[in-house]
PDB file of C-alpha atoms in Angstrom:
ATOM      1  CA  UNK A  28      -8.630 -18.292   3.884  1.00 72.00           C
ATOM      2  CA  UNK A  29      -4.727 -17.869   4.468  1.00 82.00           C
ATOM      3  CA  UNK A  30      -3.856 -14.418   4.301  1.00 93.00           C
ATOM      4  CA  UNK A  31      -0.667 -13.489   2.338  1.00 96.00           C
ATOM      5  CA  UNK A  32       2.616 -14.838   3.789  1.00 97.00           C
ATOM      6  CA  UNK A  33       6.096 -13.017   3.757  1.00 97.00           C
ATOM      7  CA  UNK A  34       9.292 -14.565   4.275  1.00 97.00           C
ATOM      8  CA  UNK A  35      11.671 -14.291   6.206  1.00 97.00           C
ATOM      9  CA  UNK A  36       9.955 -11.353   8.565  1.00 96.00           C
ATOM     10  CA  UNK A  37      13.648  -9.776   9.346  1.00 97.00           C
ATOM     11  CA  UNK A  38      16.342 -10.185   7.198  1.00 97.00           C
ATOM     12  CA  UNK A  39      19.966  -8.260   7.981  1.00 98.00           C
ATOM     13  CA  UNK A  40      22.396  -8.061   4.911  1.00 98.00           C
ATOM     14  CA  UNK A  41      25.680  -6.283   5.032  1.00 98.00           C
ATOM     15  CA  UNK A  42      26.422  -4.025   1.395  1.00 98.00           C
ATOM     16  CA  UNK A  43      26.936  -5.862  -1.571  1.00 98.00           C
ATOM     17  CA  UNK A  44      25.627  -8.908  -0.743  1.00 98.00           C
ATOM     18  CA  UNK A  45      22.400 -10.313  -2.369  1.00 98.00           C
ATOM     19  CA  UNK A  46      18.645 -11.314  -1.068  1.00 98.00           C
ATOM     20  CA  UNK A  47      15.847 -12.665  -1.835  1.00 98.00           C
ATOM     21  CA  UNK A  48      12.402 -12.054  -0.281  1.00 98.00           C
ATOM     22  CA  UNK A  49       9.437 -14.374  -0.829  1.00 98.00           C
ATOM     23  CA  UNK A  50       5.706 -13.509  -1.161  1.00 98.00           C
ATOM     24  CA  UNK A  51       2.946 -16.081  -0.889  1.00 98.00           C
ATOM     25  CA  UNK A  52      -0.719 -14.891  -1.989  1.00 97.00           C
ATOM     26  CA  UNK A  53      -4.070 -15.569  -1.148  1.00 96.00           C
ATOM     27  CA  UNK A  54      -5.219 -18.803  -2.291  1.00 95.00           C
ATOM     28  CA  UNK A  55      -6.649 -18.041  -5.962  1.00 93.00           C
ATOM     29  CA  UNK A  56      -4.558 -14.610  -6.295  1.00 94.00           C
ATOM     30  CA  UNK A  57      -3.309 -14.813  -9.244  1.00 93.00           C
ATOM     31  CA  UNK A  58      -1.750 -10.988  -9.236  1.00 94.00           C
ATOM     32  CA  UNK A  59       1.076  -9.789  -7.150  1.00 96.00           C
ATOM     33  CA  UNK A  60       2.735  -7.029  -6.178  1.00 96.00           C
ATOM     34  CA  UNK A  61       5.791  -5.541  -4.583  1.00 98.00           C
ATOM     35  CA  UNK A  62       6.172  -2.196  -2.761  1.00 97.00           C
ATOM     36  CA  UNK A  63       9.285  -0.642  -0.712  1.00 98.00           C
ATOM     37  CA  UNK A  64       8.517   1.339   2.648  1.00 97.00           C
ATOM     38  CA  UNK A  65      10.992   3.882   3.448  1.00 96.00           C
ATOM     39  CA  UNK A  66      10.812   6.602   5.858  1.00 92.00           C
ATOM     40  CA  UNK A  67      12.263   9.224   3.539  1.00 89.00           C
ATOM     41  CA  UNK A  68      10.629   7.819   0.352  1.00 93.00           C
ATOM     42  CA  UNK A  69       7.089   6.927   1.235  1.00 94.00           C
ATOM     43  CA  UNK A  70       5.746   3.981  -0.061  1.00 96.00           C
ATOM     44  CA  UNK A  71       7.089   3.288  -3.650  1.00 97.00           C
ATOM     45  CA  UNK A  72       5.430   0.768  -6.076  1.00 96.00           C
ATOM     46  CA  UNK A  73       8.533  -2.086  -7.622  1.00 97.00           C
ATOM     47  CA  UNK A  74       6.620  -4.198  -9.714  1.00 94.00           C
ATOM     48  CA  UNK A  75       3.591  -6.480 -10.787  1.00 94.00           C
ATOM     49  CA  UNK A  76       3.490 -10.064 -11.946  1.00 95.00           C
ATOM     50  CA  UNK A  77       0.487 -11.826 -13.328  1.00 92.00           C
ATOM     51  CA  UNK A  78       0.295 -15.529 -14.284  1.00 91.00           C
ATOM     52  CA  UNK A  79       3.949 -15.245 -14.210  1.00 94.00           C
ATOM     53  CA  UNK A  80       4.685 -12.029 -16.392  1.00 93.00           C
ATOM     54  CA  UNK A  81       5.688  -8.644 -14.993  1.00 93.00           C
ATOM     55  CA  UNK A  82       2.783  -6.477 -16.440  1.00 90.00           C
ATOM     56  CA  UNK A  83       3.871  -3.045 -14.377  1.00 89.00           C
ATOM     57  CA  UNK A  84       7.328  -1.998 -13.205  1.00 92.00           C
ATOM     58  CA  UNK A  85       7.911   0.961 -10.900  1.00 93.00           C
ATOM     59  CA  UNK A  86      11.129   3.194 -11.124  1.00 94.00           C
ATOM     60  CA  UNK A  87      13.960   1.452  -9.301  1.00 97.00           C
ATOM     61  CA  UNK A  88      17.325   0.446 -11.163  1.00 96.00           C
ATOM     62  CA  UNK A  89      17.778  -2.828 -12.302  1.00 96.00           C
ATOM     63  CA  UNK A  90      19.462  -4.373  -9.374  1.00 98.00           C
ATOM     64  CA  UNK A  91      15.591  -4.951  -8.550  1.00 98.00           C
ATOM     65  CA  UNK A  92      13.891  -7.556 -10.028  1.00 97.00           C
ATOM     66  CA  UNK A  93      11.355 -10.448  -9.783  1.00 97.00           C
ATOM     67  CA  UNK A  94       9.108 -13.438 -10.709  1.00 97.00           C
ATOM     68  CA  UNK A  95       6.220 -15.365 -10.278  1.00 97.00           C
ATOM     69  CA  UNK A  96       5.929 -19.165 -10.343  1.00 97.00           C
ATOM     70  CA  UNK A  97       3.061 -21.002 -11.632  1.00 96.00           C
ATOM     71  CA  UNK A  98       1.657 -21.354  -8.379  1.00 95.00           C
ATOM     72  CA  UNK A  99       1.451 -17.812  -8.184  1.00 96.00           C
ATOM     73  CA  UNK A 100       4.222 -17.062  -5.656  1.00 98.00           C
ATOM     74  CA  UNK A 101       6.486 -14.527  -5.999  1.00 98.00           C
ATOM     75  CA  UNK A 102      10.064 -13.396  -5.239  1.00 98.00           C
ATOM     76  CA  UNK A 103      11.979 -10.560  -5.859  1.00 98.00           C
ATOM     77  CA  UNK A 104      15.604 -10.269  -5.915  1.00 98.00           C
ATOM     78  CA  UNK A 105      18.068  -7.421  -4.763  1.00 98.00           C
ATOM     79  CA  UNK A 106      21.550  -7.300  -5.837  1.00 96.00           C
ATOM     80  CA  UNK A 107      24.418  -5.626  -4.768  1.00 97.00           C
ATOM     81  CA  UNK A 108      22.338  -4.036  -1.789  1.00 98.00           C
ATOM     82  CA  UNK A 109      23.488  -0.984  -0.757  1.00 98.00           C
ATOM     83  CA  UNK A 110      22.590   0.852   2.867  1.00 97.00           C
ATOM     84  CA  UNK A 111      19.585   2.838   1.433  1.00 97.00           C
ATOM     85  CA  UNK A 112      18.029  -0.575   0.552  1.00 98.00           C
ATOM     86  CA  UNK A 113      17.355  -0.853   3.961  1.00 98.00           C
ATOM     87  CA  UNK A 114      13.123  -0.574   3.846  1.00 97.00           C
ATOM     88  CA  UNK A 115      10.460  -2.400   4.336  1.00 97.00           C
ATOM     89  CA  UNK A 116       9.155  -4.981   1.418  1.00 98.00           C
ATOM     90  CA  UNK A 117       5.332  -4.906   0.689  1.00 97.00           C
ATOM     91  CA  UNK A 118       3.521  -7.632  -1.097  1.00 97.00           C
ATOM     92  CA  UNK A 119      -0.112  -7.464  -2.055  1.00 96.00           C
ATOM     93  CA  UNK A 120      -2.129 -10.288  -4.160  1.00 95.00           C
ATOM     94  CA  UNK A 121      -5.475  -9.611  -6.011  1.00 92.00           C
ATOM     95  CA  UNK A 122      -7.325 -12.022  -8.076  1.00 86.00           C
ATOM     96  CA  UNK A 123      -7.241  -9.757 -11.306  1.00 83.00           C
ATOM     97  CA  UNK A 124      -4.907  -7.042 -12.688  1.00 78.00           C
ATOM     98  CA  UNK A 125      -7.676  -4.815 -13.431  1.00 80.00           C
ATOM     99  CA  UNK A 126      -7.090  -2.552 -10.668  1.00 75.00           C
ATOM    100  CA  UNK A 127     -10.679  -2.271  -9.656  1.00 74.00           C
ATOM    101  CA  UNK A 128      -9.933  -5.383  -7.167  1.00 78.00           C
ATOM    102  CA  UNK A 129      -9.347  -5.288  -4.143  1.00 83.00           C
ATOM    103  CA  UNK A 130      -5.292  -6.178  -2.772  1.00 89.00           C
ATOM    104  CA  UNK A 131      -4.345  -7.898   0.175  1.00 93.00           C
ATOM    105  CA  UNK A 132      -0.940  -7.080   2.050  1.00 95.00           C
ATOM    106  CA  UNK A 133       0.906  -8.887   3.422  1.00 96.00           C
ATOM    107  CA  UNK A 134       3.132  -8.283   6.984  1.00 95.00           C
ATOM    108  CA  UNK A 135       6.141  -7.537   5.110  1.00 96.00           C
ATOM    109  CA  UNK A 136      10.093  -8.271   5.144  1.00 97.00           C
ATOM    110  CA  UNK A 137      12.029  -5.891   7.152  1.00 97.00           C
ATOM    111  CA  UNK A 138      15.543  -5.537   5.533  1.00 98.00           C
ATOM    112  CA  UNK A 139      18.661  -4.004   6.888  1.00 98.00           C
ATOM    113  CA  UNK A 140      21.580  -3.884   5.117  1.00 98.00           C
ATOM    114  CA  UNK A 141      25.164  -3.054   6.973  1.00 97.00           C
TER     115      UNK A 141
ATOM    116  CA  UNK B   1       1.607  10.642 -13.787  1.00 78.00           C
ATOM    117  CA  UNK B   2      -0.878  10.500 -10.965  1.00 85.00           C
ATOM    118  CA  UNK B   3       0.025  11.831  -7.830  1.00 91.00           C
ATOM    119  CA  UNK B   4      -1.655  12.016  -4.184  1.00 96.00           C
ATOM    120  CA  UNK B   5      -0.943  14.497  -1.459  1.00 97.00           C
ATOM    121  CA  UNK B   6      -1.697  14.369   1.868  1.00 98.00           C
ATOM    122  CA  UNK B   7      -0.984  17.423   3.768  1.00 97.00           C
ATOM    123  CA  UNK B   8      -1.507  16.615   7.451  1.00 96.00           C
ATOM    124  CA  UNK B   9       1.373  14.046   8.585  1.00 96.00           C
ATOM    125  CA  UNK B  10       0.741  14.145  11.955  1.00 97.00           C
ATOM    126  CA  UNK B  11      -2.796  14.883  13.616  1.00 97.00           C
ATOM    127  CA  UNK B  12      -3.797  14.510  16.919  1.00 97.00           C
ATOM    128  CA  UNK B  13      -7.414  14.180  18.271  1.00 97.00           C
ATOM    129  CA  UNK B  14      -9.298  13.296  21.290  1.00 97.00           C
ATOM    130  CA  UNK B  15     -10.960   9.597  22.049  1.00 97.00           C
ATOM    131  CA  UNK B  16     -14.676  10.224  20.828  1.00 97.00           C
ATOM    132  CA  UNK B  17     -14.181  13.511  19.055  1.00 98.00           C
ATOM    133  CA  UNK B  18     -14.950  12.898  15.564  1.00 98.00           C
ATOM    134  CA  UNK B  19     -11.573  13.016  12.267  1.00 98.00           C
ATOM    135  CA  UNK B  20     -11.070  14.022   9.218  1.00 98.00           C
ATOM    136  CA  UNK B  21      -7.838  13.206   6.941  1.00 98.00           C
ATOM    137  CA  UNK B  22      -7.244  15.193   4.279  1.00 98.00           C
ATOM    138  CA  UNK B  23      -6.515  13.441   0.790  1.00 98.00           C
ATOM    139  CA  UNK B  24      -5.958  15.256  -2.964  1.00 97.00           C
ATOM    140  CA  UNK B  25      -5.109  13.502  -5.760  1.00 94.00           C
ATOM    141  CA  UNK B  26      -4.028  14.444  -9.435  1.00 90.00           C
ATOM    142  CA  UNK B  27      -4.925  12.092 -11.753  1.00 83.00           C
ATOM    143  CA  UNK B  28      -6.606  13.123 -15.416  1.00 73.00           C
ATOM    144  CA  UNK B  29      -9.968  10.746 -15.502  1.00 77.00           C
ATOM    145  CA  UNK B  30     -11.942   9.311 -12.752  1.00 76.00           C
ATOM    146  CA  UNK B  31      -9.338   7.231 -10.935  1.00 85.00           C
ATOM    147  CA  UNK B  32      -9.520   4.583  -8.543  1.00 90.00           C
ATOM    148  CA  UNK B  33      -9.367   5.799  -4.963  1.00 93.00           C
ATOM    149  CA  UNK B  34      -8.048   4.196  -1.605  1.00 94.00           C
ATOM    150  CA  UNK B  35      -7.592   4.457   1.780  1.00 97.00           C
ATOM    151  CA  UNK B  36      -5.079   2.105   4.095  1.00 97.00           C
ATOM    152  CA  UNK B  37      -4.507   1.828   7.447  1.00 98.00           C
ATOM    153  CA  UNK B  38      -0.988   0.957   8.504  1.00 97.00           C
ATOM    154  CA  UNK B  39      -0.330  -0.452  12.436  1.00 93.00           C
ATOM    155  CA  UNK B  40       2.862  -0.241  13.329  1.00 87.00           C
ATOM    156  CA  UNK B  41       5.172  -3.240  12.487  1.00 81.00           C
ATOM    157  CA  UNK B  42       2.239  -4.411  10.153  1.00 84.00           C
ATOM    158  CA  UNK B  43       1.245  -4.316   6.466  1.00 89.00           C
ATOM    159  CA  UNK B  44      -1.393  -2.153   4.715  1.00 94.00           C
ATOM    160  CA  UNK B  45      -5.089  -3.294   5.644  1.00 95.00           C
ATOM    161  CA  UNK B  46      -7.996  -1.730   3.197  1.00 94.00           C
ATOM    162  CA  UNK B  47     -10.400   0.800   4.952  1.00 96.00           C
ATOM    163  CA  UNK B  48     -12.204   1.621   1.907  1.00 95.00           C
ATOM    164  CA  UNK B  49     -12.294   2.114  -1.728  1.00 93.00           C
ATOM    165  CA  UNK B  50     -14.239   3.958  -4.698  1.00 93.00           C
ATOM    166  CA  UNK B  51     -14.298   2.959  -8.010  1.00 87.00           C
ATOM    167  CA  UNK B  52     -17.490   4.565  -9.354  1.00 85.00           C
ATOM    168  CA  UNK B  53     -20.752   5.716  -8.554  1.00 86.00           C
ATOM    169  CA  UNK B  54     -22.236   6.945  -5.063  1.00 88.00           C
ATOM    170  CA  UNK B  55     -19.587   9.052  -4.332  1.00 91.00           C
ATOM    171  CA  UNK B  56     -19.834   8.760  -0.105  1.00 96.00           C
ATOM    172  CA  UNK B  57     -18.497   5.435   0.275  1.00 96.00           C
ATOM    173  CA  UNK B  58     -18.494   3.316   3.679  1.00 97.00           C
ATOM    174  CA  UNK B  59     -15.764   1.172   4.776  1.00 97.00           C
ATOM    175  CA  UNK B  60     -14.666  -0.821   7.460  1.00 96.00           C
ATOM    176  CA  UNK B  61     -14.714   0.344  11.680  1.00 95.00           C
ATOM    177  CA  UNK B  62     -16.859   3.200  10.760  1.00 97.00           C
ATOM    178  CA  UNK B  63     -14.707   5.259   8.031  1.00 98.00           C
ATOM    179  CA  UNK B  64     -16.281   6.536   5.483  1.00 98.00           C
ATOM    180  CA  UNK B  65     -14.865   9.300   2.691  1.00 98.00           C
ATOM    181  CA  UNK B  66     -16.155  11.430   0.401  1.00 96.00           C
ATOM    182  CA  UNK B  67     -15.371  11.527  -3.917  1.00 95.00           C
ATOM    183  CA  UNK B  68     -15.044  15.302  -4.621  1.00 94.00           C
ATOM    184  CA  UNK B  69     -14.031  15.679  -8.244  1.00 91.00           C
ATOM    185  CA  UNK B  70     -14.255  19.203  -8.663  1.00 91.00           C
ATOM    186  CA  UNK B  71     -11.648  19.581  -5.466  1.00 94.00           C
ATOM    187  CA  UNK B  72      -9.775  16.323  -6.473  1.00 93.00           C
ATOM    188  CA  UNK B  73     -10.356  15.006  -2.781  1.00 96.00           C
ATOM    189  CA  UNK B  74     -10.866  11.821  -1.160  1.00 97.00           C
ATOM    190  CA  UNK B  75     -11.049  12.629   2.295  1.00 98.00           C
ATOM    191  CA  UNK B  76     -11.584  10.376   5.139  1.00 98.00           C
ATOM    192  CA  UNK B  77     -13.522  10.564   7.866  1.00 98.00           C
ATOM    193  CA  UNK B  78     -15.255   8.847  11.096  1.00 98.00           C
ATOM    194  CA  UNK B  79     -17.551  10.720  13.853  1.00 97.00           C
ATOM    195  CA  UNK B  80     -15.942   8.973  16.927  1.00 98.00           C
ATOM    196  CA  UNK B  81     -12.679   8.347  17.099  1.00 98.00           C
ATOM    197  CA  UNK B  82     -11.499   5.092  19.254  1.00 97.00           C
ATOM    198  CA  UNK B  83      -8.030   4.797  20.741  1.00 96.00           C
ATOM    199  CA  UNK B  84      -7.581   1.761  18.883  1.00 95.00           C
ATOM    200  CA  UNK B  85      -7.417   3.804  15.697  1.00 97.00           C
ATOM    201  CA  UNK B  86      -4.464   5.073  16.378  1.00 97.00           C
ATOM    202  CA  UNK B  87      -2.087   4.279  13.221  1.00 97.00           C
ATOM    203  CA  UNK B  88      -1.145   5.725  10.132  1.00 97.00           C
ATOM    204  CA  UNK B  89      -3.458   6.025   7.334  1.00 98.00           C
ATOM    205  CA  UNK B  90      -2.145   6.261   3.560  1.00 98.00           C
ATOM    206  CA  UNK B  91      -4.348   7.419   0.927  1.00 97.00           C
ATOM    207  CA  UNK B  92      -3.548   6.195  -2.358  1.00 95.00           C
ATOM    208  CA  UNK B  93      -4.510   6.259  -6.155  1.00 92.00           C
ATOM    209  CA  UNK B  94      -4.930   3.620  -8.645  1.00 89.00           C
ATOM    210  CA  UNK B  95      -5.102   4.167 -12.727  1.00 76.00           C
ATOM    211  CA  UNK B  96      -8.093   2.976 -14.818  1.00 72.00           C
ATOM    212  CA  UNK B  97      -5.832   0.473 -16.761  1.00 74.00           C
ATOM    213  CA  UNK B  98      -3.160   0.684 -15.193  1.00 74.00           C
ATOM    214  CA  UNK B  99      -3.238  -2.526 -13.271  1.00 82.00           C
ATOM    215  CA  UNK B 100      -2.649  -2.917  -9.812  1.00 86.00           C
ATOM    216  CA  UNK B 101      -0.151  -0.192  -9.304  1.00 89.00           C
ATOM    217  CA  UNK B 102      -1.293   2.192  -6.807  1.00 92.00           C
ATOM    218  CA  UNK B 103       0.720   5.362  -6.035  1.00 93.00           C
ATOM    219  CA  UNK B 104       0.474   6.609  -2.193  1.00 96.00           C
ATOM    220  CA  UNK B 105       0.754   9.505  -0.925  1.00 97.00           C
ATOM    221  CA  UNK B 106       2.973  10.216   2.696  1.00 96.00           C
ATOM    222  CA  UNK B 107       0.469   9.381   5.112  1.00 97.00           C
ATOM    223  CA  UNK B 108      -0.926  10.703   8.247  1.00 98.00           C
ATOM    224  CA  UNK B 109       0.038   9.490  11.422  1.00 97.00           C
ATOM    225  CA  UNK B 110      -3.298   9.742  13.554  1.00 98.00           C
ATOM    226  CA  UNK B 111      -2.849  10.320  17.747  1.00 97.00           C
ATOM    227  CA  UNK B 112      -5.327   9.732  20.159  1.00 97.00           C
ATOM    228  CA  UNK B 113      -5.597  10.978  23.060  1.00 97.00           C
ATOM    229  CA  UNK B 114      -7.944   9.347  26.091  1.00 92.00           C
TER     230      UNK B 114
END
């Protein structure tokens, strides 16, 4: 089985400008979610989508934000990016939203914003 | 809120000696309980988990950790240590219906010496 895919890998973005970061999961997943890396703020939990509704958002302002198509993929959205958006973007996919599953992450999207 | 705190960020052993990471989380009823393993430039992979039950669990390239509720610990451990294991290691907390969010704590960043 696939694992889950991230694109793009690397993405640079100069402040103010918008992006969008894609997450494919594991064939069947029907649960995603998102996660920023940072080296000052750890690893910080955005948001969860299952069979297309957010069911969990994380504390981040609105300028973050996402969705899930039917087939289970998943983007989420930054606007206005400022220089501290600069992270790395997590996915993970799990068949349920119970919690007790197991998730799968993916490589990740590297931003930097200028 | 639950929390996780992992006191060691950096920790240096020797190849074969044996390791212990230290891992306490707050969290008010039996939680779900995780350990990653981040290489650099890559995503999260799953070492082990506990949800319940035997409370020494066994996970993947010899780790193994330990469910302490009375200390609120999760601590992982393996009795050889392999230069390959070199990486950081993120213990992290899930919520009995809480879905899929897990909170993390700052990690560990594991050297090893040959």
């Amino acid at each position: 089985k696939a694992g889950v895919t991230q694109t793009p890998r690397y993405l640079i973005k100069t402040r103010g400008q918008q992006v969008t970061l894609s997450c494919s999961p594991i064939s069947g997943h029907r649960s995603v979610s998102w996660y920023q890396q940072t080296p000052g703020q750890g690893l910080q939990f955005l948001f969860e989508y299952f069979s297309e509704t957010q069911r969990n958002k994380g504390n981040f302002p609105g300028r973050f934000s996402g969705r899930q198509f039917s087939n289970s993929r998943s983007e989420m959205n930054v606007s206005t990016l400022e220089l501290g958006d600069s992270a790395l973007y997590l996915c993970a996919s799990s068949p349920s939203p119970q919690g007790s599953y197991e998730q799968y992450f993916g490589p990740g999207t590297r931003l930097t914003v200028t | 809120a639950q929390s996780v705190t992992q006191p060691d960020i950096h920790i240096t052993v020797s190849e074969g000696a044996s390791l212990e990471l230290r891992c306490n989380y707050s969290y008010g009823a039996t939680p779900y309980l995780f350990w990653y393993v981040q290489s650099p430039g890559q995503g999260l992979q799953l070492l082990l988990k506990y949800f319940s039950g035997d409370t020494l669990v066994q996970g993947i390239k010899g780790f193994e950790a330990e469910f302490k509720r009375s200390q609120s610990s999760f601590n992982l451990r393996k009795p050889s240590v392999h230069w390959s294991d070199a990486a950081e290691y993120f213990c992290a907390v899930g919520a009995t219906g809480g879905g899929n969010k897990l909170t993390f704590g700052t990690g560990t960043q594991l050297k090893v010496e040959l």
